[in-house]
Short mmCIF file of C-alpha atoms in Angstrom, two decimals:
data_model
loop_
_atom_site.label_atom_id
_atom_site.label_comp_id
_atom_site.label_asym_id
_atom_site.label_seq_id
_atom_site.Cartn_x
_atom_site.Cartn_y
_atom_site.Cartn_z
CA UNK A 1 159.94 187.93 207.18
CA UNK A 2 157.68 185.88 209.10
CA UNK A 3 155.20 183.68 207.69
CA UNK A 4 152.31 182.18 209.26
CA UNK A 5 150.64 178.64 207.23
CA UNK A 6 147.35 178.00 207.87
CA UNK A 7 145.58 174.52 206.83
CA UNK A 8 141.93 175.01 208.43
CA UNK A 9 139.75 172.05 207.68
CA UNK A 10 135.91 171.68 208.34
CA UNK A 11 136.65 170.95 212.29
CA UNK A 12 140.87 171.31 212.39
CA UNK A 13 143.48 173.78 212.16
CA UNK A 14 146.80 172.57 211.53
CA UNK A 15 149.63 175.83 212.02
CA UNK A 16 153.59 176.49 211.15
CA UNK A 17 155.19 179.53 211.89
CA UNK A 18 157.66 180.24 209.56
CA UNK A 19 161.34 182.25 209.50
CA UNK A 20 161.82 182.93 206.20
CA UNK A 21 165.43 184.15 206.48
CA UNK A 22 166.16 180.40 206.77
CA UNK A 23 162.94 178.83 206.56
CA UNK A 24 163.11 177.62 209.70
CA UNK A 25 160.11 176.37 211.33
CA UNK A 26 159.37 178.41 214.64
CA UNK A 27 155.94 177.12 216.05
CA UNK A 28 153.90 174.36 214.94
CA UNK A 29 150.61 172.46 215.90
CA UNK A 30 147.22 171.73 215.28
CA UNK A 31 143.98 172.24 216.90
CA UNK A 32 141.34 169.36 216.40
CA UNK A 33 137.41 169.18 217.06
CA UNK A 34 136.44 172.78 216.52
CA UNK A 35 133.06 173.24 217.11
CA UNK A 36 132.47 169.46 218.87
CA UNK A 37 132.87 168.67 222.85
CA UNK A 38 136.60 167.77 224.11
CA UNK A 39 138.05 170.35 221.21
CA UNK A 40 142.08 170.49 221.71
CA UNK A 41 145.22 171.81 220.32
CA UNK A 42 148.33 169.84 220.16
CA UNK A 43 151.72 172.02 220.40
CA UNK A 44 154.84 170.82 219.29
CA UNK A 45 157.20 172.23 222.26
CA UNK A 46 161.13 173.75 221.66
CA UNK A 47 162.29 170.28 222.65
CA UNK A 48 160.47 168.39 220.39
CA UNK A 49 157.83 166.95 222.44
CA UNK A 50 154.10 167.26 222.31
CA UNK A 51 151.48 168.67 224.35
CA UNK A 52 147.69 168.20 223.92
CA UNK A 53 145.74 171.60 225.54
CA UNK A 54 141.90 171.40 226.10
CA UNK A 55 140.31 174.63 224.87
CA UNK A 56 136.64 175.55 223.91
CA UNK A 57 136.64 176.55 220.27
CA UNK A 58 132.95 176.49 218.88
CA UNK A 59 134.23 178.04 215.65
CA UNK A 60 137.17 178.23 213.57
CA UNK A 61 137.41 182.36 214.35
CA UNK A 62 137.79 180.72 218.12
CA UNK A 63 140.44 178.45 216.84
CA UNK A 64 142.52 181.02 215.17
CA UNK A 65 142.43 183.45 218.42
CA UNK A 66 143.71 180.71 220.34
CA UNK A 67 146.38 179.71 218.13
CA UNK A 68 147.29 183.09 217.95
CA UNK A 69 147.52 183.47 221.51
CA UNK A 70 149.87 180.29 221.73
CA UNK A 71 152.06 182.05 219.45
CA UNK A 72 152.61 184.68 222.13
CA UNK A 73 152.35 182.61 224.96
CA UNK A 74 156.08 182.46 227.54
CA UNK A 75 155.53 178.77 227.05
CA UNK A 76 154.05 177.58 223.58
CA UNK A 77 154.90 180.31 221.27
CA UNK A 78 157.69 182.32 220.37
CA UNK A 79 156.57 186.13 219.63
CA UNK A 80 156.62 189.03 221.30
CA UNK A 81 153.05 190.80 219.41
CA UNK A 82 150.85 189.27 216.41
CA UNK A 83 152.89 192.52 214.93
CA UNK A 84 155.68 189.68 214.23
CA UNK A 85 153.72 188.27 211.96
CA UNK A 86 154.23 189.81 208.10
CA UNK A 87 152.21 187.61 206.29
CA UNK A 88 149.94 184.49 206.62
CA UNK A 89 149.29 181.52 204.08
CA UNK A 90 146.09 179.49 203.31
CA UNK A 91 146.12 175.86 202.21
CA UNK A 92 142.68 175.93 199.78
CA UNK A 93 141.77 172.60 198.47
CA UNK A 94 139.52 173.55 195.55
CA UNK A 95 140.12 177.17 193.33
CA UNK A 96 138.11 175.23 190.55
CA UNK A 97 139.31 176.88 186.52
CA UNK A 98 138.78 179.91 188.68
CA UNK A 99 142.17 180.09 190.28
CA UNK A 100 145.20 178.41 188.67
CA UNK A 101 147.87 179.95 190.88
CA UNK A 102 148.54 181.31 194.20
CA UNK A 103 146.78 184.71 194.89
CA UNK A 104 146.80 187.36 197.56
CA UNK A 105 143.32 187.33 199.47
CA UNK A 106 140.63 190.22 198.15
CA UNK A 107 137.54 190.33 198.77
CA UNK A 108 137.17 189.18 195.08
CA UNK A 109 139.13 186.24 195.86
CA UNK A 110 136.80 185.50 199.29
CA UNK A 111 134.03 185.16 196.46
CA UNK A 112 135.53 183.35 194.30
CA UNK A 113 136.34 180.94 196.85
CA UNK A 114 132.81 180.79 198.55
CA UNK A 115 131.27 179.89 195.16
CA UNK A 116 133.39 176.80 194.68
CA UNK A 117 131.68 175.59 198.05
CA UNK A 118 129.41 173.00 196.28
CA UNK A 119 132.80 171.59 194.42
CA UNK A 120 134.15 171.27 198.15
CA UNK A 121 131.62 171.80 200.58
CA UNK A 122 133.76 170.77 203.50
CA UNK A 123 136.88 171.66 202.58
CA UNK A 124 136.62 175.22 201.17
CA UNK A 125 133.94 176.23 203.97
CA UNK A 126 136.51 175.48 206.53
CA UNK A 127 139.07 177.08 204.51
CA UNK A 128 136.73 180.27 204.39
CA UNK A 129 136.25 180.58 207.71
CA UNK A 130 139.67 181.06 208.75
CA UNK A 131 140.10 183.25 205.88
CA UNK A 132 137.81 185.30 207.52
CA UNK A 133 139.47 184.62 211.09
CA UNK A 134 142.41 186.32 210.04
CA UNK A 135 140.70 188.97 208.85
CA UNK A 136 138.70 189.71 212.28
CA UNK A 137 141.77 188.89 214.25
CA UNK A 138 144.64 190.39 212.41
CA UNK A 139 143.30 193.16 210.54
CA UNK A 140 145.98 194.64 207.43
CA UNK A 141 147.75 191.51 207.50
CA UNK A 142 148.53 190.10 203.83
CA UNK A 143 146.61 186.86 203.02
CA UNK A 144 147.65 184.22 200.09
CA UNK A 145 145.89 181.32 199.04
CA UNK A 146 147.72 178.60 197.75
CA UNK A 147 145.30 175.75 196.14
CA UNK A 148 145.73 172.16 196.10
CA UNK A 149 144.53 171.57 192.26
CA UNK A 150 146.57 174.64 190.78
CA UNK A 151 149.66 173.20 189.71
CA UNK A 152 147.58 169.92 187.59
CA UNK A 153 145.99 173.91 186.05
CA UNK A 154 148.41 172.61 182.65
CA UNK A 155 146.01 169.57 182.03
CA UNK A 156 144.95 169.77 178.28
CA UNK A 157 141.17 169.80 177.71
CA UNK A 158 141.39 166.17 176.62
CA UNK A 159 142.31 164.93 179.86
CA UNK A 160 140.30 166.80 182.16
CA UNK A 161 136.86 167.01 180.54
CA UNK A 162 134.66 164.05 181.57
CA UNK A 163 132.57 162.81 178.65
CA UNK A 164 129.22 164.15 179.08
CA UNK A 165 127.40 167.01 177.67
CA UNK A 166 129.91 169.84 177.08
CA UNK A 167 127.55 172.34 178.97
CA UNK A 168 127.76 170.45 181.69
CA UNK A 169 131.18 172.18 182.48
CA UNK A 170 130.52 175.38 181.37
CA UNK A 171 127.66 175.78 183.54
CA UNK A 172 128.73 173.75 186.43
CA UNK A 173 132.65 173.53 185.86
CA UNK A 174 132.25 169.59 185.40
CA UNK A 175 135.71 168.71 185.06
CA UNK A 176 138.57 167.05 186.42
CA UNK A 177 141.25 169.13 188.29
CA UNK A 178 143.14 166.86 191.18
CA UNK A 179 144.29 167.39 194.17
CA UNK A 180 147.60 167.55 196.41
CA UNK A 181 148.81 169.78 193.79
CA UNK A 182 151.06 171.18 196.12
CA UNK A 183 152.88 168.37 197.56
CA UNK A 184 153.20 166.92 193.44
CA UNK A 185 154.44 170.33 192.55
CA UNK A 186 157.19 170.39 195.64
CA UNK A 187 158.18 166.54 194.84
CA UNK A 188 158.52 167.07 191.25
CA UNK A 189 160.86 170.11 192.03
CA UNK A 190 162.57 168.55 194.78
CA UNK A 191 163.96 165.63 193.21
CA UNK A 192 165.64 167.22 189.95
CA UNK A 193 167.35 169.21 192.42
CA UNK A 194 168.02 165.69 194.68
CA UNK A 195 169.26 164.03 191.73
CA UNK A 196 170.92 167.04 189.78
CA UNK A 197 168.39 167.01 186.98
CA UNK A 198 166.80 169.67 184.63
CA UNK A 199 162.82 169.31 185.49
CA UNK A 200 162.35 170.56 182.00
CA UNK A 201 164.29 167.56 180.59
CA UNK A 202 162.34 165.09 183.00
CA UNK A 203 159.24 162.85 182.73
CA UNK A 204 158.35 162.03 186.26
CA UNK A 205 155.62 159.99 187.70
CA UNK A 206 154.76 161.73 191.29
CA UNK A 207 153.01 159.12 194.06
CA UNK A 208 150.80 160.90 196.95
CA UNK A 209 149.85 158.01 198.27
CA UNK A 210 148.56 158.71 202.14
CA UNK A 211 145.40 157.97 203.38
CA UNK A 212 144.29 160.53 200.50
CA UNK A 213 146.50 159.32 197.51
CA UNK A 214 146.81 160.34 193.66
CA UNK A 215 149.50 160.29 191.26
CA UNK A 216 150.36 162.74 188.53
CA UNK A 217 152.13 162.59 185.12
CA UNK A 218 154.56 165.55 185.34
CA UNK A 219 155.71 165.97 181.69
CA UNK A 220 158.84 168.75 181.55
CA UNK A 221 157.74 170.43 184.38
CA UNK A 222 153.73 170.75 183.63
CA UNK A 223 151.17 168.20 185.04
CA UNK A 224 149.52 166.60 181.91
CA UNK A 225 147.40 164.38 183.60
CA UNK A 226 146.23 163.37 187.25
CA UNK A 227 143.90 160.50 188.89
CA UNK A 228 141.69 162.54 191.11
CA UNK A 229 138.88 164.38 189.72
CA UNK A 230 136.41 166.63 190.42
CA UNK A 231 136.91 165.84 194.13
CA UNK A 232 139.31 163.73 195.60
CA UNK A 233 137.09 160.57 195.53
CA UNK A 234 138.12 159.33 192.37
CA UNK A 235 141.75 157.32 191.34
CA UNK A 236 143.32 155.25 193.39
CA UNK A 237 142.25 153.48 196.52
CA UNK A 238 142.91 155.01 199.28
CA UNK A 239 142.08 154.71 203.32
CA UNK A 240 138.54 154.95 203.30
CA UNK A 241 137.25 156.36 199.84
CA UNK A 242 136.76 154.07 197.24
CA UNK A 243 138.68 155.66 194.10
CA UNK A 244 137.27 154.85 190.39
CA UNK A 245 133.90 153.35 190.95
CA UNK A 246 131.61 152.62 188.04
CA UNK A 247 128.64 155.39 188.49
CA UNK A 248 126.21 152.38 187.47
CA UNK A 249 127.34 150.48 190.48
CA UNK A 250 126.63 153.71 192.76
CA UNK A 251 123.28 154.35 191.33
CA UNK A 252 122.39 150.34 191.93
CA UNK A 253 123.67 150.40 195.34
CA UNK A 254 121.74 153.72 196.11
CA UNK A 255 118.71 151.25 194.93
CA UNK A 256 119.41 148.21 196.97
CA UNK A 257 120.04 150.69 200.26
CA UNK A 258 117.66 153.15 200.01
CA UNK A 259 120.76 155.61 200.26
CA UNK A 260 120.16 159.22 198.77
CA UNK A 261 123.33 161.56 197.13
CA UNK A 262 125.00 162.97 200.26
CA UNK A 263 124.66 159.48 202.18
CA UNK A 264 125.74 157.86 199.32
CA UNK A 265 128.68 160.11 198.63
CA UNK A 266 129.76 159.73 202.78
CA UNK A 267 129.50 156.21 202.28
CA UNK A 268 131.87 156.14 199.30
CA UNK A 269 134.15 158.66 200.95
CA UNK A 270 134.29 157.33 204.52
CA UNK A 271 133.51 153.97 204.75
CA UNK A 272 135.13 152.41 201.79
CA UNK A 273 138.43 152.06 200.47
CA UNK A 274 140.90 149.79 202.48
CA UNK A 275 138.25 150.13 205.69
CA UNK A 276 135.42 148.49 203.64
CA UNK A 277 137.19 145.86 202.23
CA UNK A 278 139.17 144.73 205.32
CA UNK A 279 136.42 146.00 207.65
CA UNK A 280 139.37 146.46 210.28
CA UNK A 281 141.14 149.92 209.57
CA UNK A 282 141.79 152.84 207.24
CA UNK A 283 145.04 152.80 208.18
CA UNK A 284 147.43 150.55 206.12
CA UNK A 285 150.21 150.17 208.62
CA UNK A 286 147.30 148.13 210.49
CA UNK A 287 146.14 146.46 207.49
CA UNK A 288 149.98 145.17 206.83
CA UNK A 289 150.24 143.73 210.41
CA UNK A 290 146.79 142.56 209.41
CA UNK A 291 148.14 140.76 206.74
CA UNK A 292 151.31 139.43 208.59
CA UNK A 293 149.08 137.48 210.77
CA UNK A 294 147.07 135.57 208.07
CA UNK A 295 144.06 138.22 207.27
CA UNK A 296 142.87 137.02 204.31
CA UNK A 297 140.59 140.21 203.45
CA UNK A 298 143.77 142.71 204.48
CA UNK A 299 145.80 141.08 201.89
CA UNK A 300 143.18 141.51 199.05
CA UNK A 301 143.28 144.95 200.26
CA UNK A 302 146.89 145.28 199.96
CA UNK A 303 146.86 143.53 196.59
CA UNK A 304 143.88 145.54 195.00
CA UNK A 305 145.80 148.92 196.63
CA UNK A 306 149.09 148.46 195.23
CA UNK A 307 147.93 146.96 191.95
CA UNK A 308 145.99 150.04 191.49
CA UNK A 309 149.03 152.01 191.85
CA UNK A 310 151.20 149.84 189.45
CA UNK A 311 148.25 150.45 186.55
CA UNK A 312 148.65 154.11 187.17
CA UNK A 313 152.39 154.34 186.53
CA UNK A 314 151.73 152.42 183.64
CA UNK A 315 149.02 154.53 182.23
CA UNK A 316 151.16 157.98 182.64
CA UNK A 317 154.09 156.49 181.28
CA UNK A 318 152.13 155.82 178.08
CA UNK A 319 150.74 158.98 178.37
CA UNK A 320 154.53 160.88 178.56
CA UNK A 321 155.61 158.53 176.05
CA UNK A 322 158.10 157.18 179.08
CA UNK A 323 159.11 157.71 182.32
CA UNK A 324 162.81 158.79 184.15
CA UNK A 325 161.68 159.22 187.59
CA UNK A 326 159.23 157.84 189.82
CA UNK A 327 158.80 159.69 193.16
CA UNK A 328 157.33 157.91 196.81
CA UNK A 329 155.70 160.62 199.09
CA UNK A 330 153.20 161.30 202.42
CA UNK A 331 152.47 159.27 204.75
CA UNK A 332 152.47 155.72 203.30
CA UNK A 333 154.40 156.00 200.35
CA UNK A 334 157.29 157.79 202.71
CA UNK A 335 157.01 154.93 205.18
CA UNK A 336 155.86 151.40 204.08
CA UNK A 337 157.89 149.68 201.88
CA UNK A 338 156.10 146.73 201.02
CA UNK A 339 153.91 149.10 199.04
CA UNK A 340 156.55 150.58 196.69
CA UNK A 341 157.90 147.05 196.18
CA UNK A 342 154.98 145.48 195.10
CA UNK A 343 153.84 148.44 193.53
CA UNK A 344 157.11 149.02 191.36
CA UNK A 345 157.31 145.04 190.92
CA UNK A 346 156.52 144.23 187.55
CA UNK A 347 157.33 147.50 185.75
CA UNK A 348 160.59 145.71 184.68
CA UNK A 349 159.69 146.26 180.97
CA UNK A 350 159.23 150.18 181.67
CA UNK A 351 162.94 150.39 182.65
CA UNK A 352 162.07 149.92 186.70
CA UNK A 353 164.66 148.13 188.87
CA UNK A 354 164.33 148.43 192.39
CA UNK A 355 166.99 148.08 195.33
CA UNK A 356 165.60 145.99 198.30
CA UNK A 357 168.39 147.10 200.39
CA UNK A 358 167.86 150.76 199.51
CA UNK A 359 164.12 150.59 199.66
CA UNK A 360 164.52 149.35 203.18
CA UNK A 361 164.23 152.92 204.47
CA UNK A 362 161.53 155.94 205.95
CA UNK A 363 160.90 159.80 205.51
CA UNK A 364 164.40 159.80 204.09
CA UNK A 365 165.13 161.57 200.94
CA UNK A 366 167.23 158.60 199.17
CA UNK A 367 167.47 156.46 195.46
CA UNK A 368 165.07 153.67 195.79
CA UNK A 369 166.35 151.89 192.46
CA UNK A 370 168.95 149.80 191.59
CA UNK A 371 172.42 151.67 189.92
CA UNK A 372 171.19 150.11 186.72
CA UNK A 373 167.80 151.05 186.79
CA UNK A 374 167.33 152.91 183.66
CA UNK A 375 164.14 155.01 185.49
CA UNK A 376 165.41 156.28 189.11
CA UNK A 377 162.79 155.21 191.69
CA UNK A 378 163.53 157.83 194.57
CA UNK A 379 161.58 158.73 198.02
CA UNK A 380 161.32 162.19 198.40
CA UNK A 381 159.40 163.34 201.92
CA UNK A 382 157.09 165.97 200.91
CA UNK A 383 156.58 169.34 202.55
CA UNK A 384 153.63 171.50 201.38
CA UNK A 385 153.49 174.24 204.10
CA UNK A 386 157.09 175.34 202.68
CA UNK A 387 155.52 175.95 199.21
CA UNK A 388 152.97 177.71 200.32
CA UNK A 389 155.51 179.79 202.74
CA UNK A 390 157.41 180.53 199.87
CA UNK A 391 154.47 181.95 197.71
CA UNK A 392 153.09 183.91 200.52
CA UNK A 393 156.72 185.52 200.66
CA UNK A 394 157.17 185.96 197.03
CA UNK A 395 153.43 187.48 196.61
CA UNK A 396 153.75 189.75 199.66
CA UNK A 397 157.19 191.13 198.28
CA UNK A 398 156.13 191.67 194.94
CA UNK A 399 153.18 193.68 196.10
CA UNK A 400 155.66 195.60 197.84
CA UNK A 401 157.19 196.37 194.86
#
């Protein structure tokens, strides 16, 4: 079975084509600047090199069409015909409380995703455009939606509800949902396979630390809490997102700056976080370089960033009455040893003991803690796309039966 995985953002489309016989990647790439000038697709070639192809893509439909054209192109693709694609799997950021697991796409599912656009206006609108583009370009091809918040649907009400009038939840679905669920799901399962333990016996804290970042408490295979909230803005300090902030600080800043609600939302999502503190960049690699050169604000940003990760680890250890495994994943978590080291320092009371030499590694499955550490600290590179591909395969095969 060949499965195409699509992740359609507001102006981008990431894609991977899998042969599920051995879960090998046959083709991959990404379209950028959809609906904007100078749109392009960056394709990974068979030798591992990448090539940038300029192509006008006024909408997601044209973007998806060009991706499909590339898949059957003699140079860039690997298919003789699009008929070889058995199904398409989509990443959907916000499933609200309508979708608690992956599902086959139907008109009702599309309407459900559309009804949740207000909760994730940037993301869900792009996802829906991608779904409908495939509907138009590959009619009859099964499609599956895999929701970013679904893995977190096991949170109890006392963890996901906000302390506001209950009717806000019943009327407008205002609650904590959490995101990066596909990644948290993958690494929590994979780390147990890697260590040879049963996930149903483990208390795991998964740290998905990238430009967007979140932490989840996974107790015996089920999420009991996670740091992101109604939107991906809550929780940790991130590349350009503020993370947790006093709501009164938000209204105060709106009064002082004259910003409206959408302007303030954009400000907290795109101009805050590490970027806002340093004034340099949202890229943690650049911040570490600036810190090494003596930049005081870069140093402060790193202290804030790592401290907040540490606080969530401590909170979730308390919520689970202990922790057996701490997992690091995503761009920063997999590649920046300083962040891992600083965030885990001072957690000796939990039984965490890091190994400096083991921690000196990038994007590789590896135990980072010392042999005598009571808590296993492990790096597991994430693979959200393979989770989407597997769910798509399983649902399509089940439908055939």
